[in-house]
Amino acid sequence: MMHFEFHVEGGNFTKAGAASSQLKKILKQLNVDPKIIKRIVVALYEAEVNVVAHAFQGDIFIDIDTEKIGIKLVDQGPGIADIELAMQKGYSTASSSVREMGFGAGMGLPNIKNNSDELKITSEVNVGTTVEFVTYLNQ
Amino acid sequence: METGNFHHALKIREDLCIGCSHCMVVCPTEAIRVRNGKSVLFGDRCVDCGECFRVCPVSAIIIDHDDFNHIFDYKYRVALVPAVFTGQFPEDISLRQIHSVMLELGFTHIYEVENGVEILSRAINDYTESHSENKPLISSFCPAIIRLIQVKFPALVDNIIRLKPPLDISAHFLKKELLTLGIPAEEIGIFYVTPCAAKIAAIKDPVGESTSPIAGVINMDFLFNKVYRKVKQQNGQSCAIPVSGKLSGKATCWSLTNGEAGQVGGRCLAIDEIHNVIEFLEKIENEEITDIDFLELRACDESCAGGVLTTSNRFLSVERLRNHADSYHENDEPAHPDAFRKITSESEYLNERISIDPIKPRSILKLDENMAEAMKKMEKVNRIMQLLPMVDCGICGAPTCQSLAQDIAQGEGSIQQCIFIQKIMEQKGEMSLDDSVEVMQSIWGFGKTNKYRDIKGI
């Protein structure tokens, strides 16, 4: 079992993707199937961008064992009022400045769902959101 | 040390190498180490990009090509020349002069590689339309890039377009044409004039194809010197007439940056220079960049005009080729009666042979085949990294602290190679001065560590 942690700064799109790049490097070194790496990295990238676009800051906790990869993102931010609505494709609360940068198309959460095997979202308005997802390695 | 079973055109000449580590520092796949005062190549990591060849101050890195006299083993000696070869010469030397000198040197036929573009450009557009599931599709043109993707971006191997580059298409056409004329196969020798090491490796050890119709490879700098000298000596007289038709503008510029991307439909992007390509592929792999249909990726700056075996300044070569392309008119020079037919007259034959097999990943990044073992090794790498100074000085004979840590975890290095660790161990009495000098000598050789014994004479 290996554990990794990363910090995410809200509003800094220059650094968005740093954690997913790091995780990709780790998974390649661990000889994980490239197709599974792709799913995990895409899901984490989406989740990372969500924190950058919406929250003040967040932390990423990653647990890796030979069976599965578990990823948990805990952010301090506005929270999600209606998670079911946020899960719908194309729904976004992103500001127009975020959209201008090419983010905020409302594909984030649905994309995480498609690229993971288990997804759990808990949120409290004006406190923050926790996104947890698991991807199994022996599919 | 693992050397791998892959053919490499790049070789390090131990007798010339001074162990200066310039090559080790620039290698984009960290394939070089210094041992006993000489650079050593990890064959399974090398992608034949030639960055090491560019920086070697003593020309100890050589690109292994065939002996020129090897062409005389064949009765029919075809020079398969890329357009950038013409770009090597000053504008006042005509294509006619270049070609006639080549015939005098012993070739019986000259054919330009980019003729194959007429077949390929159509095939690529059909391919991109029918393979939208693997987008962005990546050009198979540059063999160093194919190898780079295999070793560093294994998840993207399926994005590589499984079509032969113009070189192979033209070679198949030439062979067919000469066979049709009744020439026996054993008398045909097709020789490719290469601007880089990667093309040689691709011919001697093809990826996604079992055999190549090309008999041998001649380095472009070698042939350029031979031809240019003769042109100079002849003072502008030319005796023989070239028999090949003129390349179209599209074909002339194919090997230059944007040569392919400018001809393919959809959203296309052209990226040259290997570090730029690596940076972009990282983003593609993370799906940070989506909606691109086609990627033209080339290992050299200014693509083939910047090949490691070119002589002329790459920007001048590009200028000359672009001028050629701009002045092209389909009917301005009638083809010689002995010229090869238009390559499109064999479209059907060539299209049957245009596909390459799936390209297999061969990751150099994995620490072990077995994930549990790989995790143990990664933990070891992380522990070692805590001890290393993270200055990437290269004194240990590895390009970075990270690469030394990985070498140690793989049992191919020791922590005493680090000069910082050595100093601390000496201070604590855990290592003698003699032992530390011995370690330095095992990395940098006797000469470099011994000359400092005369330091008092300064």
Coordinates of C-alpha atoms in Angstrom, one line a residue:
Chain A
M1 CA 0.0 0.0 0.0
M2 CA 1.4 3.4 -1.0
H3 CA 0.0 6.8 0.0
F4 CA 0.5 10.2 -1.7
E5 CA -0.8 13.6 -1.0
F6 CA -1.0 16.8 -3.1
H7 CA -2.2 20.3 -2.4
V8 CA -4.4 22.2 -4.9
E9 CA -4.6 26.0 -5.0
G10 CA -7.9 27.5 -6.0
G11 CA -7.9 29.8 -9.0
N12 CA -4.4 28.8 -10.2
F13 CA -5.1 27.2 -13.6
T14 CA -1.4 27.3 -14.5
K15 CA -0.9 24.5 -12.0
A16 CA -4.1 22.6 -12.6
G17 CA -3.1 19.1 -13.7
A18 CA 0.1 18.9 -11.6
A19 CA -1.2 16.2 -9.4
S20 CA -2.6 14.1 -12.2
S21 CA 0.7 14.4 -14.1
Q22 CA 2.5 13.2 -11.0
L23 CA 0.1 10.3 -10.5
K24 CA 0.5 9.3 -14.1
K25 CA 4.2 9.1 -13.7
I26 CA 3.8 7.0 -10.6
L27 CA 1.4 4.6 -12.2
K28 CA 3.6 4.2 -15.3
Q29 CA 6.5 3.3 -13.0
L30 CA 4.3 0.7 -11.3
N31 CA 3.5 -0.9 -14.6
V32 CA -0.2 -0.3 -14.4
D33 CA -2.1 -1.0 -17.7
P34 CA -1.9 2.2 -19.9
K35 CA -5.7 2.1 -20.5
I36 CA -6.4 2.1 -16.8
I37 CA -3.8 4.8 -16.1
K38 CA -5.6 6.9 -18.7
R39 CA -9.0 6.5 -16.9
I40 CA -7.6 7.4 -13.5
V41 CA -5.6 10.3 -14.8
V42 CA -8.5 11.7 -16.7
A43 CA -10.8 11.4 -13.7
L44 CA -8.3 13.0 -11.4
Y45 CA -7.6 15.9 -13.9
E46 CA -11.3 16.7 -14.0
A47 CA -11.5 16.6 -10.2
E48 CA -8.4 18.7 -9.9
V49 CA -9.8 21.3 -12.3
N50 CA -13.0 21.4 -10.3
V51 CA -11.2 22.4 -7.2
V52 CA -9.1 25.0 -9.1
A53 CA -12.3 26.5 -10.7
H54 CA -14.6 26.5 -7.8
A55 CA -12.9 26.1 -4.4
F56 CA -10.4 28.2 -2.3
Q57 CA -8.1 25.2 -1.9
G58 CA -8.1 21.5 -1.6
D59 CA -6.1 18.4 -0.8
I60 CA -5.7 15.2 -2.7
F61 CA -5.2 11.9 -0.9
I62 CA -4.2 8.9 -3.1
D63 CA -3.9 5.3 -1.9
I64 CA -2.5 2.7 -4.2
D65 CA -2.4 -1.1 -3.7
T66 CA -2.1 -3.9 -6.2
E67 CA -5.9 -4.2 -6.5
K68 CA -7.2 -0.6 -6.7
I69 CA -6.5 3.1 -6.6
G70 CA -8.5 5.2 -4.2
I71 CA -8.5 9.0 -4.7
K72 CA -10.1 11.5 -2.3
L73 CA -10.3 15.2 -2.9
V74 CA -11.3 17.4 0.0
D75 CA -11.8 21.1 -0.8
Q76 CA -12.8 24.2 1.1
G77 CA -15.2 26.2 -1.1
P78 CA -18.8 27.0 -2.0
G79 CA -19.9 23.3 -1.9
I80 CA -22.6 21.9 -4.2
A81 CA -26.2 22.6 -3.4
D82 CA -27.7 19.9 -5.7
I83 CA -25.3 17.1 -6.4
E84 CA -27.7 15.3 -8.7
L85 CA -28.0 18.4 -10.9
A86 CA -24.2 18.9 -10.9
M87 CA -23.9 15.3 -12.2
Q88 CA -25.8 16.1 -15.3
K89 CA -23.8 16.6 -18.5
G90 CA -23.5 20.2 -19.4
Y91 CA -24.6 21.6 -16.1
S92 CA -22.1 24.1 -14.8
T93 CA -21.9 27.0 -12.3
A94 CA -18.5 28.1 -13.6
S95 CA -18.1 31.8 -14.0
S96 CA -17.7 33.4 -17.4
S97 CA -14.0 34.1 -16.8
V98 CA -13.4 30.4 -16.1
R99 CA -15.3 29.4 -19.2
E100 CA -13.2 31.8 -21.3
M101 CA -10.1 29.8 -20.3
G102 CA -11.7 26.7 -21.8
F103 CA -13.0 25.2 -18.6
G104 CA -16.4 24.9 -17.1
A105 CA -18.2 23.0 -19.8
G106 CA -20.2 21.0 -17.2
M107 CA -18.4 17.8 -18.1
G108 CA -16.4 17.5 -14.9
L109 CA -18.4 15.2 -12.6
P110 CA -20.0 13.1 -15.4
N111 CA -16.4 12.5 -16.7
I112 CA -15.2 11.4 -13.3
K113 CA -18.1 9.0 -13.1
N114 CA -17.4 7.5 -16.5
N115 CA -13.7 7.1 -15.7
S116 CA -14.0 5.5 -12.3
D117 CA -15.6 2.3 -10.8
E118 CA -17.0 3.9 -7.6
L119 CA -17.8 7.5 -7.0
K120 CA -19.0 9.2 -3.8
I121 CA -19.7 12.9 -3.5
T122 CA -20.5 14.7 -0.2
S123 CA -20.9 18.4 0.1
E124 CA -21.9 21.1 2.4
V125 CA -22.8 24.6 1.0
N126 CA -20.2 27.3 2.0
V127 CA -18.0 24.7 3.6
G128 CA -16.7 22.4 0.9
T129 CA -16.9 19.3 -1.2
T130 CA -15.4 15.8 -0.8
V131 CA -15.1 13.7 -4.0
E132 CA -14.0 10.1 -3.6
F133 CA -13.5 7.6 -6.4
V134 CA -12.0 4.2 -6.8
T135 CA -10.7 2.5 -9.9
Y136 CA -10.0 -1.3 -9.9
L137 CA -6.8 -2.4 -11.6
N138 CA -7.7 -6.0 -12.5
Q139 CA -10.6 -5.5 -14.8
Chain B
M1 CA 23.1 -3.2 -17.5
E2 CA 20.3 -3.8 -19.9
T3 CA 21.2 -3.0 -23.5
G4 CA 18.0 -4.3 -25.2
N5 CA 17.6 -5.9 -28.5
F6 CA 16.7 -2.9 -30.6
H7 CA 18.9 -1.8 -33.5
H8 CA 20.4 1.6 -33.0
A9 CA 22.1 3.6 -35.6
L10 CA 23.8 5.7 -32.9
K11 CA 27.0 4.2 -31.6
I12 CA 29.5 5.6 -29.1
R13 CA 33.1 5.1 -30.1
E14 CA 34.9 4.2 -26.9
D15 CA 38.3 5.0 -28.3
L16 CA 37.1 8.6 -29.0
C17 CA 34.8 9.3 -26.1
I18 CA 36.3 11.6 -23.5
G19 CA 33.5 11.0 -21.0
C20 CA 32.5 14.7 -20.9
S21 CA 28.8 13.8 -20.1
H22 CA 27.4 16.3 -22.6
C23 CA 25.4 13.6 -24.2
M24 CA 24.1 12.2 -20.9
V25 CA 22.7 15.6 -19.9
V26 CA 20.8 16.3 -23.2
C27 CA 19.3 12.8 -23.7
P28 CA 15.5 13.2 -23.6
T29 CA 15.0 9.6 -22.4
E30 CA 17.9 9.5 -19.9
A31 CA 19.4 6.6 -21.9
I32 CA 23.1 7.5 -21.2
R33 CA 25.3 7.0 -18.2
V34 CA 29.1 7.5 -17.7
R35 CA 31.1 4.5 -16.5
N36 CA 34.9 4.2 -16.4
G37 CA 35.3 7.5 -18.2
K38 CA 33.1 6.6 -21.2
S39 CA 29.5 7.2 -22.1
V40 CA 27.4 4.1 -22.1
L41 CA 24.0 3.8 -24.0
F42 CA 21.0 1.9 -22.5
G43 CA 19.7 0.4 -25.7
D44 CA 16.2 -0.2 -24.5
R45 CA 15.7 3.5 -23.7
C46 CA 17.3 5.1 -26.8
V47 CA 14.9 6.4 -29.4
D48 CA 17.6 7.4 -31.9
C49 CA 16.7 11.0 -31.8
G50 CA 20.4 12.1 -32.2
E51 CA 20.4 14.8 -29.6
C52 CA 23.7 13.2 -28.2
F53 CA 25.3 13.3 -31.7
R54 CA 24.6 17.1 -31.9
V55 CA 26.4 17.9 -28.6
C56 CA 29.4 15.6 -28.7
P57 CA 32.5 17.8 -28.8
V58 CA 34.8 15.1 -30.1
S59 CA 32.6 13.3 -32.7
A60 CA 32.7 10.1 -30.6
I61 CA 29.0 9.4 -31.4
I62 CA 28.7 8.1 -34.8
I63 CA 25.8 7.2 -37.0
D64 CA 26.4 3.8 -38.5
H65 CA 25.6 3.7 -42.2
D66 CA 26.5 1.5 -45.1
D67 CA 29.8 1.7 -47.0
F68 CA 29.2 3.8 -50.2
N69 CA 30.9 1.1 -52.3
H70 CA 28.2 -1.3 -51.2
I71 CA 26.0 0.3 -53.9
F72 CA 28.3 -1.4 -56.5
D73 CA 27.1 -4.8 -55.3
Y74 CA 24.0 -4.1 -57.4
K75 CA 23.7 -3.6 -61.1
Y76 CA 20.8 -1.2 -60.7
R77 CA 21.7 1.4 -58.0
V78 CA 18.8 3.6 -57.0
A79 CA 19.4 6.7 -54.8
L80 CA 16.2 7.4 -52.9
V81 CA 16.7 11.0 -51.9
P82 CA 14.5 13.1 -49.6
A83 CA 13.8 16.7 -50.7
V84 CA 15.8 18.1 -47.9
F85 CA 18.9 16.9 -49.6
T86 CA 18.4 19.5 -52.3
G87 CA 17.9 22.0 -49.6
Q88 CA 21.5 21.4 -48.4
F89 CA 22.9 23.1 -51.5
P90 CA 23.2 26.8 -52.2
E91 CA 20.4 28.2 -54.5
D92 CA 22.8 28.6 -57.5
I93 CA 23.3 24.8 -57.8
S94 CA 20.4 23.3 -59.7
L95 CA 18.7 20.0 -59.0
R96 CA 19.8 19.0 -62.5
Q97 CA 23.5 19.5 -61.5
I98 CA 23.0 17.6 -58.2
H99 CA 21.4 14.7 -59.8
S100 CA 23.9 14.5 -62.7
V101 CA 26.8 14.4 -60.3
M102 CA 25.0 11.6 -58.3
L103 CA 24.8 9.6 -61.6
E104 CA 28.5 10.1 -62.2
L105 CA 29.2 8.9 -58.7
G106 CA 27.7 5.6 -59.6
F107 CA 23.9 5.7 -59.1
T108 CA 21.9 4.5 -62.1
H109 CA 18.6 6.0 -60.9
I110 CA 17.5 8.8 -58.7
Y111 CA 14.1 9.1 -57.1
E112 CA 12.8 11.6 -54.7
V113 CA 11.3 10.1 -51.5
E114 CA 8.4 12.6 -51.4
N115 CA 6.8 11.2 -54.6
G116 CA 5.2 8.8 -52.1
V117 CA 3.3 11.7 -50.7
E118 CA 0.8 11.6 -53.7
I119 CA -0.3 8.1 -52.4
L120 CA 0.0 8.8 -48.7
S121 CA -1.9 12.2 -48.5
R122 CA -5.0 10.6 -49.8
A123 CA -4.7 7.6 -47.6
I124 CA -4.2 9.7 -44.5
N125 CA -7.4 11.7 -45.2
D126 CA -9.4 8.4 -45.6
Y127 CA -7.8 7.1 -42.5
T128 CA -8.6 10.1 -40.3
E129 CA -12.2 9.9 -41.4
S130 CA -12.5 6.2 -40.6
H131 CA -10.5 6.1 -37.3
S132 CA -12.2 8.9 -35.3
E133 CA -12.2 6.8 -32.2
N134 CA -8.4 7.1 -31.8
K135 CA -8.2 10.9 -31.9
P136 CA -5.9 12.7 -31.9
L137 CA -4.3 10.6 -34.6
I138 CA -0.5 10.9 -34.6
S139 CA 1.5 10.8 -37.8
S140 CA 3.8 7.8 -38.3
F141 CA 6.3 10.0 -40.3
C142 CA 9.1 10.5 -37.7
P143 CA 10.6 7.2 -36.5
A144 CA 12.1 8.8 -33.4
I145 CA 8.6 10.0 -32.4
I146 CA 7.2 6.5 -32.8
R147 CA 9.9 5.1 -30.6
L148 CA 9.4 7.9 -28.1
I149 CA 5.7 7.1 -27.8
Q150 CA 6.5 3.4 -27.4
V151 CA 8.9 3.9 -24.5
K152 CA 7.5 7.0 -22.8
F153 CA 3.8 7.3 -23.8
P154 CA 2.7 3.6 -24.1
A155 CA -1.0 4.7 -23.7
L156 CA -0.8 6.5 -27.0
V157 CA 0.5 3.8 -29.3
D158 CA -2.9 3.2 -30.7
N159 CA -3.1 6.8 -31.8
I160 CA -0.3 6.4 -34.2
I161 CA -1.6 6.2 -37.8
R162 CA -0.9 2.8 -39.1
L163 CA 0.2 3.9 -42.6
K164 CA 3.7 3.8 -44.0
P165 CA 5.7 7.0 -44.4
P166 CA 6.5 8.3 -48.0
L167 CA 9.9 6.6 -47.8
D168 CA 8.5 3.1 -47.7
I169 CA 5.8 3.8 -50.2
S170 CA 8.4 5.2 -52.7
A171 CA 10.7 2.2 -52.1
H172 CA 7.9 -0.3 -52.8
F173 CA 7.0 1.6 -56.0
L174 CA 10.6 1.7 -57.2
K175 CA 11.0 -2.0 -56.6
K176 CA 7.8 -2.7 -58.5
E177 CA 8.8 -0.5 -61.4
L178 CA 12.2 -2.1 -61.8
L179 CA 10.8 -5.6 -61.5
T180 CA 8.2 -4.7 -64.2
L181 CA 11.1 -3.7 -66.5
G182 CA 12.3 -7.3 -66.2
I183 CA 15.2 -6.6 -63.8
P184 CA 15.8 -9.5 -61.3
A185 CA 15.2 -8.6 -57.7
E186 CA 18.8 -9.4 -56.7
E187 CA 20.2 -6.8 -59.1
I188 CA 18.1 -4.0 -57.5
G189 CA 19.8 -2.0 -54.8
I190 CA 17.7 0.9 -53.3
F191 CA 19.8 3.2 -51.2
Y192 CA 18.2 5.8 -48.9
V193 CA 20.0 9.0 -48.3
T194 CA 19.1 9.8 -44.6
P195 CA 19.0 13.1 -42.8
C196 CA 18.9 11.4 -39.4
A197 CA 19.8 8.3 -37.3
A198 CA 16.2 7.4 -36.5
K199 CA 15.4 6.6 -40.2
I200 CA 18.3 4.2 -40.3
A201 CA 17.1 2.4 -37.2
A202 CA 13.6 2.3 -38.7
I203 CA 14.9 0.6 -41.8
K204 CA 17.2 -1.9 -40.1
D205 CA 14.7 -2.7 -37.4
P206 CA 11.2 -1.6 -38.7
V207 CA 8.4 -1.0 -36.2
G208 CA 5.1 -2.4 -37.4
E209 CA 6.5 -3.9 -40.5
S210 CA 8.6 -7.1 -41.1
T211 CA 10.9 -6.2 -44.0
S212 CA 12.0 -3.2 -45.8
P213 CA 12.7 -3.1 -49.6
I214 CA 15.6 -0.8 -48.9
A215 CA 19.1 -2.4 -49.4
G216 CA 21.1 0.2 -47.6
V217 CA 21.4 3.6 -46.1
I218 CA 23.9 6.4 -46.8
N219 CA 24.3 9.4 -44.5
M220 CA 23.3 12.7 -46.0
D221 CA 26.4 14.6 -44.8
F222 CA 28.6 12.0 -46.4
L223 CA 26.9 12.2 -49.8
F224 CA 26.5 16.0 -49.6
N225 CA 30.3 16.3 -49.2
K226 CA 30.9 13.9 -52.1
V227 CA 28.5 15.7 -54.4
Y228 CA 29.3 19.3 -53.5
R229 CA 33.0 18.7 -54.0
K230 CA 32.4 17.3 -57.5
V231 CA 30.0 20.1 -58.4
K232 CA 32.7 22.6 -57.3
Q233 CA 35.4 20.8 -59.3
Q234 CA 33.2 20.7 -62.4
N235 CA 32.6 24.4 -62.3
G236 CA 29.0 24.2 -63.3
Q237 CA 29.2 21.9 -66.3
S238 CA 26.6 19.1 -66.2
C239 CA 26.6 16.1 -68.5
A240 CA 23.8 13.8 -67.5
I241 CA 20.1 14.6 -67.5
P242 CA 17.9 13.8 -64.5
V243 CA 15.2 11.4 -65.3
S244 CA 12.7 12.1 -62.5
G245 CA 9.7 14.3 -62.7
K246 CA 9.5 17.4 -60.5
L247 CA 7.9 17.1 -57.0
S248 CA 4.7 19.0 -56.4
G249 CA 4.8 21.8 -53.9
K250 CA 2.9 19.7 -51.3
A251 CA 5.4 16.9 -51.7
T252 CA 8.4 19.1 -51.5
C253 CA 7.4 20.5 -48.2
W254 CA 6.0 17.3 -46.7
S255 CA 9.1 16.7 -44.5
L256 CA 9.1 20.3 -43.2
T257 CA 7.2 21.5 -40.2
N258 CA 3.5 21.8 -41.1
G259 CA 4.1 19.8 -44.3
E260 CA 1.6 17.1 -43.2
A261 CA -0.6 19.1 -40.9
G262 CA -1.3 21.6 -43.6
Q263 CA -2.6 18.8 -45.9
V264 CA -4.9 16.8 -43.6
G265 CA -8.5 17.7 -42.9
G266 CA -9.9 18.7 -39.5
R267 CA -8.1 20.4 -36.6
C268 CA -4.4 19.7 -37.2
L269 CA -1.3 20.8 -35.2
A270 CA 2.3 20.5 -36.1
I271 CA 5.0 20.3 -33.3
D272 CA 8.7 20.0 -33.9
E273 CA 11.7 19.4 -31.6
I274 CA 11.6 16.5 -29.2
H275 CA 11.2 18.4 -25.9
N276 CA 8.3 20.3 -27.3
V277 CA 6.8 17.0 -28.4
I278 CA 7.2 15.4 -25.0
E279 CA 5.6 18.4 -23.3
F280 CA 2.6 18.2 -25.7
L281 CA 2.2 14.5 -25.4
E282 CA 2.0 14.8 -21.6
K283 CA -1.0 16.9 -22.0
I284 CA -2.6 14.7 -24.7
E285 CA -2.1 11.7 -22.4
N286 CA -3.9 13.5 -19.6
E287 CA -6.7 14.5 -22.0
E288 CA -6.0 18.1 -21.0
I289 CA -6.1 18.8 -24.7
T290 CA -8.9 17.3 -26.7
D291 CA -10.7 17.8 -30.0
I292 CA -7.5 17.7 -32.1
D293 CA -7.9 15.5 -35.1
F294 CA -4.3 15.1 -36.3
L295 CA -0.9 15.7 -34.9
E296 CA 2.3 16.0 -36.9
L297 CA 5.1 15.4 -34.5
R298 CA 8.8 15.6 -35.5
A299 CA 11.9 15.1 -33.3
C300 CA 14.0 17.7 -34.9
D301 CA 13.6 21.5 -34.8
E302 CA 12.4 22.5 -38.3
S303 CA 11.7 18.8 -38.9
C304 CA 13.9 17.0 -41.4
A305 CA 15.7 20.3 -42.4
G306 CA 17.1 20.1 -38.9
G307 CA 18.1 16.4 -39.1
V308 CA 21.4 15.6 -37.4
L309 CA 23.0 14.6 -40.6
T310 CA 22.2 17.8 -42.5
T311 CA 25.0 20.3 -43.3
S312 CA 23.2 23.5 -44.3
N313 CA 21.6 25.8 -41.8
R314 CA 18.1 24.5 -41.3
F315 CA 16.4 27.8 -41.9
L316 CA 18.1 28.2 -45.2
S317 CA 17.2 24.7 -46.3
V318 CA 13.6 25.4 -45.5
E319 CA 13.8 28.7 -47.5
R320 CA 15.1 26.9 -50.5
L321 CA 12.5 24.2 -50.4
R322 CA 9.7 26.7 -49.9
N323 CA 11.0 28.6 -52.9
H324 CA 10.9 25.4 -54.9
A325 CA 7.4 24.6 -53.8
D326 CA 6.2 28.1 -54.7
S327 CA 7.7 28.1 -58.2
Y328 CA 6.2 24.7 -59.1
H329 CA 4.0 24.4 -62.1
E330 CA 2.7 21.0 -63.1
N331 CA 3.8 21.2 -66.7
D332 CA 6.9 23.4 -66.5
E333 CA 9.3 20.5 -67.0
P334 CA 8.2 17.6 -69.2
A335 CA 9.3 14.3 -67.7
H336 CA 12.2 12.5 -69.5
P337 CA 11.1 9.6 -71.6
D338 CA 13.1 7.2 -69.4
A339 CA 11.6 8.6 -66.2
F340 CA 9.7 6.4 -63.8
R341 CA 6.0 6.5 -64.4
K342 CA 3.9 8.7 -62.0
I343 CA 3.6 6.9 -58.7
T344 CA -0.2 7.2 -58.9
S345 CA -0.2 4.7 -61.8
E346 CA 0.4 2.1 -59.1
S347 CA -2.1 3.4 -56.5
E348 CA -3.9 0.1 -56.1
Y349 CA -0.7 -1.9 -55.6
L350 CA 0.7 0.6 -53.1
N351 CA -2.5 1.0 -51.2
E352 CA -2.6 -2.7 -50.6
R353 CA 0.8 -2.4 -49.0
I354 CA 0.4 0.9 -47.1
S355 CA -0.7 -0.5 -43.7
I356 CA 1.7 -1.2 -40.9
D357 CA 1.0 -3.7 -38.0
P358 CA -0.2 -2.4 -34.6
I359 CA 2.6 -0.7 -32.7
K360 CA 3.5 -2.3 -29.4
P361 CA 4.3 -0.3 -26.3
R362 CA 7.6 -1.1 -24.6
S363 CA 7.6 1.2 -21.5
I364 CA 11.0 2.1 -20.1
L365 CA 9.3 3.7 -17.1
K366 CA 8.1 0.7 -15.2
L367 CA 10.3 -0.3 -12.3
D368 CA 9.2 -3.9 -12.5
E369 CA 6.8 -6.1 -14.4
N370 CA 5.1 -7.1 -11.2
M371 CA 3.2 -4.3 -9.5
A372 CA 4.0 -5.4 -5.9
E373 CA 7.7 -5.5 -6.8
A374 CA 7.4 -2.2 -8.6
M375 CA 5.9 -0.7 -5.4
K376 CA 8.7 -1.9 -3.3
K377 CA 11.2 -0.5 -5.7
M378 CA 9.4 2.8 -5.8
E379 CA 9.4 3.0 -2.0
K380 CA 13.2 2.4 -2.2
V381 CA 13.5 5.2 -4.9
N382 CA 11.6 7.6 -2.6
R383 CA 13.8 6.7 0.4
I384 CA 17.0 7.3 -1.7
M385 CA 15.6 10.5 -3.1
Q386 CA 15.3 11.9 0.5
L387 CA 19.1 11.5 0.9
L388 CA 20.2 12.9 -2.5
P389 CA 20.9 16.6 -2.9
M390 CA 18.5 17.2 -5.8
V391 CA 21.0 19.3 -7.8
D392 CA 21.2 17.0 -10.8
C393 CA 25.0 17.7 -11.1
G394 CA 25.7 14.5 -12.9
I395 CA 28.9 13.7 -11.0
C396 CA 27.5 10.3 -10.1
G397 CA 27.5 9.4 -13.8
A398 CA 23.7 9.6 -14.1
P399 CA 21.8 12.6 -15.5
T400 CA 19.6 13.4 -12.5
C401 CA 19.3 12.5 -8.8
Q402 CA 16.0 10.7 -9.7
S403 CA 17.8 8.6 -12.4
L404 CA 20.6 7.6 -9.9
A405 CA 17.9 6.6 -7.3
Q406 CA 16.2 4.4 -9.9
D407 CA 19.5 2.9 -11.0
I408 CA 20.2 2.0 -7.3
A409 CA 16.7 0.5 -6.9
Q410 CA 17.3 -1.6 -10.0
G411 CA 20.7 -2.8 -8.6
E412 CA 22.6 -0.9 -11.3
G413 CA 24.2 1.8 -9.1
S414 CA 25.2 2.6 -5.5
I415 CA 24.5 5.5 -3.3
Q416 CA 28.3 6.1 -2.8
Q417 CA 28.3 7.4 -6.4
C418 CA 26.8 10.7 -5.1
I419 CA 29.6 13.2 -4.3
F420 CA 27.5 14.8 -1.5
I421 CA 26.9 11.4 0.2
Q422 CA 30.6 10.7 -0.2
K423 CA 31.6 13.9 1.6
I424 CA 29.3 13.2 4.5
M425 CA 30.5 9.6 4.7
E426 CA 34.1 10.7 4.8
Q427 CA 33.3 13.3 7.5
K428 CA 31.7 10.6 9.6
G429 CA 34.5 8.2 9.0
E430 CA 32.4 5.7 7.1
M431 CA 34.3 6.0 3.9
S432 CA 38.0 6.5 3.4
L433 CA 39.4 9.1 1.0
D434 CA 41.0 6.3 -1.1
D435 CA 37.6 4.6 -1.4
S436 CA 36.0 7.8 -2.5
V437 CA 38.6 8.4 -5.2
E438 CA 38.2 4.8 -6.3
V439 CA 34.4 5.4 -6.8
M440 CA 35.1 8.6 -8.8
Q441 CA 37.6 6.7 -11.0
S442 CA 35.0 3.9 -11.6
I443 CA 32.7 6.6 -13.0
W444 CA 35.0 9.1 -14.7
G445 CA 38.0 6.9 -15.4
F446 CA 41.6 7.1 -14.2
G447 CA 42.7 10.1 -16.4
K448 CA 40.3 12.7 -15.1
T449 CA 40.9 11.9 -11.4
N450 CA 44.7 11.4 -11.7
K451 CA 45.7 14.7 -13.3
Y452 CA 44.9 16.6 -10.2
R453 CA 47.9 15.0 -8.5
D454 CA 50.1 17.5 -10.3
I455 CA 48.1 20.4 -8.8
K456 CA 51.2 21.8 -6.9
G457 CA 52.9 22.7 -10.3
I458 CA 50.3 25.4 -11.1

